[in-house]
Amino acid sequence: MTPAGDNAFLDAARALLGAVHVLTGADAAPYCRDWRGRYTGRALAVLRPATTDEVAATVRLCREHRVPMVPQGGNTGLVLGSVPDGSGTAVVLSLQRLNRVRAVDPLNNTMTVEAGCLLQHVQEAAAGAQRLFPLSLASEGSCTIGGNLATNAGGTAVLRYGNTRDLCFGLEVVTADGEIWSSLRGLRKDNTGYDLRDLYIGAEGTLGVITAAVLKLHPQPAAQMTALAALDTVEDALALLQLAHARCGPALTGFELMSALCIDLVRAHFPQLAPAMAARQYVLLELSSSESAAHAAGLLETTLDEAIAGGICGDALVAASLAQAQALWQLREHIPLAQAADGKNIKHDISLPLSRVAHFIAVTETALHDALPGCRLVCFGHLGDGNLHFNVAAPAGTDSEAFLVHQPLANRIVHDSVHAHGGSISAEHGIGALKRDDLLLYKSATEIALMRTLKRALDPDGLMNPGKVL
Ligand SMILES: Cc1cc2nc3c(=O)[nH]c(=O)nc-3n(C[C@H](O)[C@H](O)[C@H](O)COP(=O)(O)OP(=O)(O)OC[C@H]3O[C@@H](n4cnc5c(N)ncnc54)[C@H](O)[C@@H]3O)c2cc1C
């Protein structure tokens, strides 16, 4: 657009939303920086509509002026999906003002919320109705439910409750041409043609703007028990997972793997959180019982006793209080913070069939050490879902910033191995702009062609979050 065209567009946006909700210059800058602070783009403006009708009118205005749009929730995404490129031609479409809980229906076990609601507020509103909304991420105080849906976020309870997709019964969406489509009916069954909801979930804002959703609620557990188990190998961790599934069934709600190096990093930077036990691998288990604390404790004790007797597990620490359970989760959640305190590293968010996880780790670690002698593998994650955060750090005592020059090589080694083991190069964070080129390497030509066909059909002008995913 010409400067005159830009001004005409901005005037029209101000008339639509009010001048205070059209941010430019320094006011727009925070919306253009990614969460990790590694990238800063530029926006023509940040537009902050407050209702679905305003979102629809904003999308129509952008379309009329051919202005690209980058939907944004809490801007906690880790793959550069929520920030504009450096051209300064796109607007950030912030959903933060659409933040109402529209309805809670305890009989249907659903709640209808707007896209800009913080995940933590959604959890609190569910708890207020004596229900559980089980999606849980370390970013829950900042991310929005719209962002969670747009990225199909995972988190710590996928093992029992599924991804965000599994927690959604219906959506309200503003399409790329500014129409409003709604399936906010709270239906558990609806086989009436193509599932449009599933197209918009996980699309990372490239097909339309999610403005509201009907979420699935669960009963609140009567009690939860948490334990930390000390093990020798990843194979042992997988054997413990099988055992825990067999003994605890749906009561098993969390199963997180942490290697010794992860715990060493936490010990170095947050010593108050480090456990007293020493092991080569650690597993954090969480059980939720709909009956009682005694029931959860019984299941946990049976599982751990059998694991210790069978030589799968060396030692275990069972949290005796809520505070101790929280401290164990803090240990897990501080791994990324301890890593950041240790220096820069090369991150991978991958998933594999459980049956191939151990072989993958063994051969990929060897390949990384051969190519990058002395590099350190910081491996942790939601093992119950086959999801690993498989991060590569610089050799101890060396310049971590300089080590980032090896990122393309490390990515190639890890992602080639993931592909060879039948896994995915993005388990829960999405593709955004960061992994877009890698997607072309690992998806089949047929799959990419089908995705492009969908993109062209639903966003023919290519204005919805251009340059992301495809
Ligand atoms: C400390 C930390 C821990 C994290 N832990 C996890 C984890 O365990 N599991 C996990 O899956 N992720 C995790 N994340 C990543 C991130 O929090 C999630 O991807 C989250 O779902 C993003 O929500 P958001 O509101 O911040 O979205 P944003 O970052 O604003 O946007 C993410 C993507 O969704 C699109 N988008 C946002 N809102 C909408 C909308 N209403 N309609 C259409 N498109 C939209 C954006 O264009 C962008 O492509 C973590 C991030 C941090 C910083």
Coordinates of C-alpha atoms and ligand atoms in Angstrom, one line a residue:
M1 CA 0.0 0.0 0.0
T2 CA 1.1 3.6 -0.5
P3 CA 1.4 5.9 2.5
A4 CA -1.9 7.5 1.6
G5 CA -3.5 4.0 1.4
D6 CA -2.0 3.2 4.8
N7 CA -3.5 6.3 6.3
A8 CA -6.9 5.7 4.7
F9 CA -6.9 2.2 6.2
L10 CA -5.8 3.4 9.6
D11 CA -8.5 6.1 9.7
A12 CA -11.1 3.5 8.8
A13 CA -9.8 1.2 11.5
R14 CA -10.0 4.0 14.1
A15 CA -13.5 4.8 13.0
L16 CA -14.4 1.1 13.5
L17 CA -12.7 0.3 16.7
G18 CA -11.9 3.6 18.3
A19 CA -8.5 5.3 18.1
V20 CA -7.4 3.9 21.4
H21 CA -7.7 0.3 20.0
V22 CA -5.5 1.0 16.9
L23 CA -1.9 0.9 18.2
T24 CA 1.0 2.0 16.1
G25 CA 4.7 2.8 16.7
A26 CA 6.1 2.1 20.2
D27 CA 2.6 1.0 21.4
A28 CA 2.6 -1.8 18.8
A29 CA 6.2 -3.0 19.4
P30 CA 5.5 -5.5 22.3
Y31 CA 3.0 -7.3 20.0
C32 CA 5.8 -7.7 17.4
R33 CA 8.3 -9.4 19.6
D34 CA 8.2 -13.2 20.1
W35 CA 8.1 -14.7 23.6
R36 CA 11.7 -15.8 23.7
G37 CA 12.9 -12.4 22.5
R38 CA 14.8 -13.8 19.6
Y39 CA 12.8 -12.2 16.9
T40 CA 11.1 -8.8 16.3
G41 CA 8.9 -8.0 13.4
R42 CA 7.0 -4.9 12.3
A43 CA 3.3 -4.2 12.1
L44 CA 1.3 -1.5 10.2
A45 CA -0.8 -1.4 13.4
V46 CA -2.2 -3.6 16.2
L47 CA -6.0 -3.8 16.0
R48 CA -7.9 -4.7 19.1
P49 CA -11.6 -5.5 18.4
A50 CA -13.8 -6.4 21.4
T51 CA -16.6 -8.4 19.9
T52 CA -17.1 -11.1 17.2
D53 CA -19.0 -8.5 15.1
E54 CA -16.0 -6.1 15.4
V55 CA -13.6 -8.9 14.4
A56 CA -15.7 -9.7 11.3
A57 CA -15.9 -6.0 10.4
T58 CA -12.1 -5.7 10.9
V59 CA -11.4 -8.7 8.7
R60 CA -13.6 -7.2 6.0
L61 CA -11.8 -3.9 6.3
C62 CA -8.4 -5.6 6.0
R63 CA -9.7 -7.6 3.0
E64 CA -11.0 -4.4 1.3
H65 CA -7.5 -2.8 1.7
R66 CA -5.7 -6.1 1.1
V67 CA -3.9 -5.9 4.4
P68 CA -2.5 -9.2 5.8
M69 CA -3.6 -10.2 9.3
V70 CA -1.7 -12.0 12.1
P71 CA -4.2 -13.2 14.7
Q72 CA -2.7 -13.0 18.2
G73 CA -3.8 -14.2 21.7
G74 CA -1.2 -14.2 24.5
N75 CA 1.8 -14.2 22.2
T76 CA 3.3 -17.1 24.1
G77 CA 3.7 -19.3 21.0
L78 CA 7.2 -20.7 20.5
V79 CA 7.4 -21.0 16.7
L80 CA 7.0 -17.3 15.5
G81 CA 3.3 -17.9 14.5
S82 CA 1.9 -14.9 16.3
V83 CA 4.2 -12.1 15.2
P84 CA 4.3 -10.3 11.9
D85 CA 7.3 -10.4 9.5
G86 CA 9.6 -7.5 9.1
S87 CA 7.8 -5.8 6.2
G88 CA 5.5 -3.6 8.3
T89 CA 2.6 -4.4 5.9
A90 CA 0.5 -6.7 8.1
V91 CA -1.7 -5.9 11.1
V92 CA -1.6 -7.9 14.4
L93 CA -5.2 -8.8 15.1
S94 CA -5.2 -9.1 18.9
L95 CA -8.1 -11.1 20.4
Q96 CA -7.3 -10.1 24.0
R97 CA -10.4 -8.0 24.4
L98 CA -12.7 -10.9 23.6
N99 CA -12.4 -12.2 27.1
R100 CA -15.9 -13.1 28.4
V101 CA -17.1 -16.4 29.7
R102 CA -20.4 -16.5 27.9
A103 CA -22.0 -19.5 29.6
V104 CA -21.4 -22.5 31.8
D105 CA -23.7 -25.5 31.4
P106 CA -23.0 -27.9 34.3
L107 CA -25.6 -30.4 33.0
N108 CA -24.0 -30.6 29.6
N109 CA -20.5 -30.4 31.1
T110 CA -19.6 -27.5 28.8
M111 CA -18.7 -23.9 28.9
T112 CA -18.7 -21.3 26.2
V113 CA -15.8 -18.8 26.3
E114 CA -14.4 -16.1 24.0
A115 CA -11.1 -16.6 22.3
G116 CA -9.2 -14.0 24.4
C117 CA -9.9 -15.6 27.8
L118 CA -6.7 -16.5 29.5
L119 CA -6.4 -20.3 30.0
Q120 CA -6.0 -19.8 33.8
H121 CA -9.3 -17.9 33.9
V122 CA -11.0 -20.7 31.9
Q123 CA -9.7 -23.2 34.5
E124 CA -10.9 -21.0 37.4
A125 CA -14.4 -20.5 35.8
A126 CA -14.7 -24.3 35.4
A127 CA -13.6 -24.8 39.0
G128 CA -16.2 -22.3 40.1
A129 CA -18.8 -24.6 38.7
Q130 CA -17.2 -27.7 40.4
R131 CA -15.8 -28.9 37.1
L132 CA -12.3 -29.5 35.7
F133 CA -11.0 -27.9 32.5
P134 CA -7.9 -30.1 32.3
L135 CA -5.7 -28.2 29.8
S136 CA -2.6 -27.2 31.7
L137 CA 0.6 -25.5 30.4
A138 CA 3.4 -23.6 32.1
S139 CA 2.2 -20.5 30.1
E140 CA -1.4 -20.7 31.4
G141 CA -1.3 -17.3 33.1
S142 CA -0.5 -15.6 29.8
C143 CA -1.8 -17.8 26.9
T144 CA -5.4 -17.6 25.6
I145 CA -7.9 -20.3 24.8
G146 CA -8.1 -19.1 21.2
G147 CA -4.3 -19.5 20.9
N148 CA -4.6 -22.9 22.6
L149 CA -7.2 -24.0 20.0
A150 CA -5.3 -22.4 17.1
T151 CA -2.1 -24.4 18.1
N152 CA -4.0 -27.5 19.4
A153 CA -1.9 -27.1 22.5
G154 CA -0.8 -30.2 24.5
G155 CA 0.5 -29.8 28.0
T156 CA 0.8 -32.1 31.0
A157 CA -2.6 -33.9 31.0
V158 CA -2.9 -35.1 27.4
L159 CA -2.3 -38.7 28.5
R160 CA -5.7 -38.7 30.3
Y161 CA -7.7 -35.9 28.6
G162 CA -6.2 -35.4 25.1
N163 CA -5.0 -32.3 23.3
T164 CA -7.0 -29.1 23.1
R165 CA -8.8 -30.5 20.1
D166 CA -10.3 -33.2 22.3
L167 CA -11.6 -30.6 24.8
C168 CA -13.6 -28.6 22.2
F169 CA -17.2 -29.4 21.1
G170 CA -17.7 -26.3 18.9
L171 CA -16.3 -23.1 17.5
E172 CA -17.3 -19.6 16.4
V173 CA -15.0 -18.4 13.6
V174 CA -14.7 -15.3 11.5
T175 CA -13.7 -16.6 8.1
A176 CA -11.1 -15.0 5.9
D177 CA -13.8 -13.1 4.0
G178 CA -15.3 -11.7 7.2
E179 CA -18.3 -14.0 7.6
I180 CA -19.2 -15.5 11.0
W181 CA -19.6 -19.3 11.2
S182 CA -20.8 -20.8 14.5
S183 CA -21.0 -24.4 15.8
L184 CA -21.4 -23.3 19.4
R185 CA -24.0 -26.0 20.2
G186 CA -22.2 -28.3 22.7
L187 CA -22.9 -31.4 20.7
R188 CA -21.0 -34.6 21.4
K189 CA -22.1 -36.2 18.2
D190 CA -22.6 -34.4 14.9
N191 CA -21.9 -36.3 11.7
T192 CA -23.3 -33.9 9.2
G193 CA -20.5 -33.6 6.7
Y194 CA -16.9 -32.2 6.8
D195 CA -15.8 -31.3 10.3
L196 CA -15.0 -27.6 9.9
R197 CA -14.1 -27.3 13.5
D198 CA -11.2 -29.7 13.1
L199 CA -9.9 -27.6 10.2
Y200 CA -9.7 -24.4 12.2
I201 CA -8.2 -26.1 15.3
G202 CA -4.4 -26.3 14.9
A203 CA -4.5 -24.1 11.8
E204 CA -2.4 -21.4 13.6
G205 CA -4.6 -18.6 12.3
T206 CA -3.9 -19.3 8.7
L207 CA -7.5 -20.1 7.7
G208 CA -9.6 -17.8 9.9
V209 CA -10.0 -16.2 13.3
I210 CA -11.4 -18.2 16.2
T211 CA -13.6 -15.9 18.3
A212 CA -15.3 -18.3 20.7
A213 CA -15.5 -22.0 21.7
V214 CA -17.6 -24.6 23.5
L215 CA -15.2 -26.4 25.8
K216 CA -15.6 -29.9 27.3
L217 CA -15.5 -30.1 31.1
H218 CA -14.7 -33.1 33.3
P219 CA -15.5 -34.0 36.9
Q220 CA -13.1 -32.7 39.4
P221 CA -10.9 -35.5 40.8
A222 CA -11.5 -36.2 44.5
A223 CA -7.7 -36.6 45.1
Q224 CA -4.4 -36.4 43.3
M225 CA -1.1 -38.1 44.2
T226 CA 2.3 -37.3 42.8
A227 CA 5.5 -39.2 42.9
L228 CA 9.1 -38.9 41.6
A229 CA 10.7 -42.2 40.5
A230 CA 14.4 -42.8 40.1
L231 CA 15.4 -45.1 37.2
D232 CA 18.4 -46.1 35.2
T233 CA 17.3 -46.1 31.6
V234 CA 14.6 -44.8 29.2
E235 CA 13.6 -48.4 28.6
D236 CA 12.9 -48.6 32.4
A237 CA 10.8 -45.5 32.1
L238 CA 8.8 -47.0 29.3
A239 CA 8.3 -50.2 31.3
L240 CA 7.1 -48.1 34.3
L241 CA 4.6 -46.4 31.9
Q242 CA 3.2 -49.8 30.8
L243 CA 2.9 -50.9 34.4
A244 CA 1.3 -47.7 35.5
H245 CA -1.3 -47.9 32.7
A246 CA -2.1 -51.5 33.6
R247 CA -2.4 -50.9 37.4
C248 CA -4.0 -47.4 37.4
G249 CA -5.9 -47.2 34.1
P250 CA -7.5 -43.8 33.6
A251 CA -6.3 -42.7 37.0
L252 CA -2.9 -42.1 35.4
T253 CA -3.0 -38.4 34.5
G254 CA 0.7 -37.4 34.2
F255 CA 3.9 -39.1 33.2
E256 CA 6.9 -36.9 32.6
L257 CA 10.5 -38.0 31.8
M258 CA 13.5 -35.9 33.0
S259 CA 17.1 -36.9 32.3
A260 CA 19.9 -36.5 34.9
L261 CA 21.2 -33.5 33.1
C262 CA 17.9 -31.7 33.4
I263 CA 17.9 -32.3 37.1
D264 CA 21.6 -31.2 37.3
L265 CA 20.6 -27.9 35.6
V266 CA 17.8 -27.3 38.0
R267 CA 20.2 -28.1 40.9
A268 CA 22.7 -25.6 39.6
H269 CA 20.2 -22.7 39.1
F270 CA 17.3 -23.5 41.5
P271 CA 19.0 -25.6 44.2
Q272 CA 16.0 -25.4 46.5
L273 CA 13.9 -27.5 44.0
A274 CA 16.4 -30.3 43.5
P275 CA 15.4 -33.8 44.8
A276 CA 17.6 -35.6 47.3
M277 CA 17.8 -38.8 45.2
A278 CA 20.3 -39.4 42.4
A279 CA 19.5 -41.3 39.2
R280 CA 20.2 -41.4 35.4
Q281 CA 16.5 -40.9 34.5
Y282 CA 13.6 -39.5 36.6
V283 CA 9.9 -39.9 36.1
L284 CA 7.2 -37.7 37.5
L285 CA 3.9 -39.6 37.9
E286 CA 0.6 -38.1 38.7
L287 CA -2.6 -40.1 39.6
S288 CA -6.1 -38.6 39.9
S289 CA -8.8 -40.5 41.7
S290 CA -12.5 -39.9 41.5
E291 CA -12.9 -41.8 44.8
S292 CA -10.5 -40.7 47.5
A293 CA -6.9 -39.9 48.5
A294 CA -6.6 -43.4 49.9
H295 CA -7.7 -44.9 46.6
A296 CA -5.1 -42.8 44.7
A297 CA -2.4 -43.6 47.3
G298 CA -3.2 -47.4 47.0
L299 CA -2.8 -47.4 43.2
L300 CA 0.4 -45.5 43.4
E301 CA 1.9 -47.7 46.1
T302 CA 1.0 -50.9 44.3
T303 CA 2.5 -49.6 41.1
L304 CA 5.8 -48.4 42.7
D305 CA 6.2 -51.5 44.9
E306 CA 5.8 -53.7 41.8
A307 CA 8.3 -51.5 39.8
I308 CA 10.9 -51.6 42.6
A309 CA 10.5 -55.4 43.1
G310 CA 10.8 -55.9 39.4
G311 CA 14.0 -53.9 39.1
I312 CA 12.4 -51.2 36.9
C313 CA 12.7 -48.5 39.5
G314 CA 15.5 -47.9 42.1
D315 CA 13.8 -45.5 44.5
A316 CA 10.7 -43.4 44.6
L317 CA 9.5 -40.3 46.5
V318 CA 5.8 -39.9 47.1
A319 CA 4.6 -36.4 47.8
A320 CA 3.0 -36.4 51.3
S321 CA 1.3 -33.0 50.9
L322 CA -0.1 -30.6 48.3
A323 CA 3.0 -28.5 48.8
Q324 CA 5.3 -31.4 48.1
A325 CA 3.3 -32.3 45.0
Q326 CA 3.6 -28.7 43.8
A327 CA 7.4 -28.8 44.5
L328 CA 7.7 -31.9 42.2
W329 CA 5.8 -30.2 39.4
Q330 CA 7.9 -27.1 40.0
L331 CA 11.0 -29.2 39.4
R332 CA 9.6 -30.3 36.0
E333 CA 8.5 -26.8 35.1
H334 CA 11.8 -25.2 36.0
I335 CA 13.8 -27.2 33.5
P336 CA 13.2 -24.7 30.6
L337 CA 14.1 -21.9 33.1
A338 CA 17.2 -23.6 34.2
Q339 CA 18.2 -24.2 30.6
A340 CA 17.7 -20.5 29.8
A341 CA 19.8 -19.6 32.8
D342 CA 22.5 -22.0 31.6
G343 CA 22.7 -20.3 28.1
K344 CA 21.2 -20.6 24.6
N345 CA 20.3 -24.0 23.2
I346 CA 18.8 -25.6 20.2
K347 CA 15.2 -26.7 20.9
H348 CA 13.2 -29.6 19.4
D349 CA 9.6 -30.5 20.2
I350 CA 9.1 -33.9 18.8
S351 CA 6.8 -37.0 19.1
L352 CA 7.4 -40.6 18.4
P353 CA 5.5 -43.9 18.7
L354 CA 6.2 -45.1 22.3
S355 CA 7.7 -48.3 21.0
R356 CA 10.5 -46.3 19.2
V357 CA 11.4 -43.7 21.8
A358 CA 14.3 -45.5 23.4
H359 CA 15.9 -46.5 20.1
F360 CA 15.4 -42.9 18.8
I361 CA 17.1 -41.4 21.8
A362 CA 20.1 -43.8 21.7
V363 CA 20.9 -43.4 18.0
T364 CA 20.2 -39.7 17.8
E365 CA 22.3 -38.9 20.9
T366 CA 25.2 -40.8 19.3
A367 CA 24.8 -39.0 16.0
L368 CA 24.7 -35.6 17.7
H369 CA 27.9 -36.4 19.7
D370 CA 29.7 -37.6 16.5
A371 CA 28.8 -34.3 14.7
L372 CA 29.1 -31.9 17.6
P373 CA 31.6 -33.4 20.1
G374 CA 30.9 -32.5 23.7
C375 CA 27.3 -31.2 23.0
R376 CA 24.9 -31.9 25.9
L377 CA 21.4 -33.4 25.3
V378 CA 18.7 -31.9 27.6
C379 CA 15.9 -34.5 27.1
F380 CA 12.6 -34.2 29.0
G381 CA 8.9 -34.1 28.3
H382 CA 5.5 -35.8 28.3
L383 CA 6.8 -39.4 27.8
G384 CA 3.2 -40.7 28.4
D385 CA 2.4 -39.0 25.0
G386 CA 5.6 -40.0 23.3
N387 CA 6.5 -36.2 23.3
L388 CA 10.0 -35.2 24.0
H389 CA 11.7 -31.8 24.3
F390 CA 15.0 -32.9 22.8
N391 CA 17.2 -29.8 23.3
V392 CA 20.9 -29.6 22.3
A393 CA 23.1 -27.4 24.4
A394 CA 26.7 -26.3 23.9
P395 CA 29.6 -28.3 25.5
A396 CA 29.9 -27.3 29.2
G397 CA 31.9 -24.1 29.7
T398 CA 31.8 -23.0 26.0
D399 CA 30.0 -20.0 24.4
S400 CA 26.3 -21.0 24.0
E401 CA 25.6 -18.1 21.7
A402 CA 28.3 -19.2 19.3
F403 CA 27.0 -22.8 19.5
L404 CA 23.8 -21.6 17.7
V405 CA 25.7 -21.6 14.4
H406 CA 25.2 -25.4 14.5
Q407 CA 21.4 -25.1 14.6
P408 CA 20.8 -26.2 11.0
L409 CA 23.0 -29.2 11.4
A410 CA 21.5 -30.2 14.8
N411 CA 18.0 -29.7 13.4
R412 CA 18.8 -31.9 10.4
I413 CA 20.2 -34.7 12.5
V414 CA 17.3 -34.7 15.0
H415 CA 14.5 -34.2 12.5
D416 CA 15.9 -36.8 10.0
S417 CA 16.0 -39.3 12.8
V418 CA 12.5 -38.4 14.0
H419 CA 11.3 -38.9 10.4
A420 CA 13.1 -42.2 10.1
H421 CA 11.5 -43.4 13.4
G422 CA 8.0 -42.5 12.2
G423 CA 7.6 -39.4 14.4
S424 CA 6.6 -35.8 14.1
I425 CA 8.9 -32.7 14.0
S426 CA 6.3 -30.7 16.0
A427 CA 4.4 -32.5 18.8
E428 CA 2.6 -29.5 20.4
H429 CA 4.1 -26.1 19.5
G430 CA 3.0 -26.0 15.8
I431 CA 4.9 -24.9 12.7
G432 CA 4.6 -21.1 12.6
A433 CA 7.3 -19.5 10.6
L434 CA 10.1 -21.4 12.4
K435 CA 9.5 -24.9 11.1
R436 CA 7.8 -24.0 7.8
D437 CA 10.7 -25.0 5.6
D438 CA 11.2 -28.3 7.5
L439 CA 7.6 -29.2 7.0
L440 CA 8.2 -29.4 3.2
L441 CA 11.1 -31.9 3.9
Y442 CA 9.0 -34.3 5.9
K443 CA 5.4 -34.2 4.7
S444 CA 4.6 -36.0 1.5
A445 CA 4.0 -34.0 -1.7
T446 CA 0.4 -35.3 -1.6
E447 CA -0.1 -34.0 2.0
I448 CA 1.4 -30.6 1.2
A449 CA -0.8 -30.3 -2.0
L450 CA -3.9 -31.1 0.0
M451 CA -3.0 -28.5 2.6
R452 CA -2.4 -25.9 -0.1
T453 CA -5.8 -26.7 -1.6
L454 CA -7.5 -26.1 1.7
K455 CA -5.6 -22.9 2.2
R456 CA -6.6 -21.6 -1.2
A457 CA -10.2 -22.6 -0.7
L458 CA -10.6 -20.9 2.7
D459 CA -8.3 -18.0 2.3
P460 CA -8.2 -17.2 -1.5
D461 CA -6.5 -13.8 -1.0
G462 CA -3.8 -15.3 1.2
L463 CA -4.3 -12.6 3.9
M464 CA -4.7 -14.9 7.0
N465 CA -1.3 -15.1 8.7
P466 CA 0.7 -15.3 5.5
G467 CA 4.1 -17.1 5.6
K468 CA 3.1 -19.3 8.5
V469 CA 2.7 -23.1 8.3
L470 CA 2.8 -23.1 4.4
Ligands
LIG1 C1 6.7 -21.1 29.4 C2 5.9 -21.7 28.3 C3 5.4 -23.0 28.4 C4 4.7 -23.6 27.3 N1 4.3 -24.9 27.4 C5 3.6 -25.5 26.4 C6 3.1 -26.8 26.6 O1 3.3 -27.5 27.5 N2 2.3 -27.3 25.5 C7 2.1 -26.6 24.4 O2 1.4 -27.1 23.5 N3 2.5 -25.3 24.3 C8 3.3 -24.7 25.2 N4 3.7 -23.5 25.1 C9 3.5 -22.7 23.9 C10 2.2 -21.7 23.9 O3 1.9 -21.3 25.2 C11 1.0 -22.4 23.3 O4 1.3 -22.6 21.9 C12 -0.3 -21.6 23.4 O5 -1.3 -22.4 23.0 C13 -0.3 -20.3 22.6 O6 -1.4 -19.5 23.1 P1 -1.4 -17.9 22.9 O7 -2.7 -17.4 23.2 O8 -0.2 -17.3 23.5 O9 -1.2 -17.9 21.3 P2 -0.3 -16.9 20.4 O10 1.1 -17.2 20.8 O11 -0.8 -15.5 20.5 O12 -0.6 -17.5 18.9 C14 -0.2 -18.8 18.6 C15 -0.7 -19.1 17.2 O13 -2.1 -19.2 17.2 C16 -2.7 -18.1 16.3 N5 -3.8 -17.6 17.1 C17 -3.8 -17.1 18.3 N6 -5.1 -16.7 18.6 C18 -5.9 -17.1 17.6 C19 -7.3 -17.0 17.3 N7 -8.1 -16.5 18.3 N8 -7.8 -17.4 16.1 C20 -6.9 -17.9 15.2 N9 -5.6 -18.0 15.4 C21 -5.1 -17.6 16.6 C22 -1.6 -17.2 16.1 O14 -1.7 -16.5 14.8 C23 -0.3 -18.1 16.1 O15 -0.1 -18.7 14.9 C24 4.5 -22.9 26.1 C25 4.9 -21.6 26.0 C26 5.6 -21.0 27.1 C27 6.1 -19.6 26.9

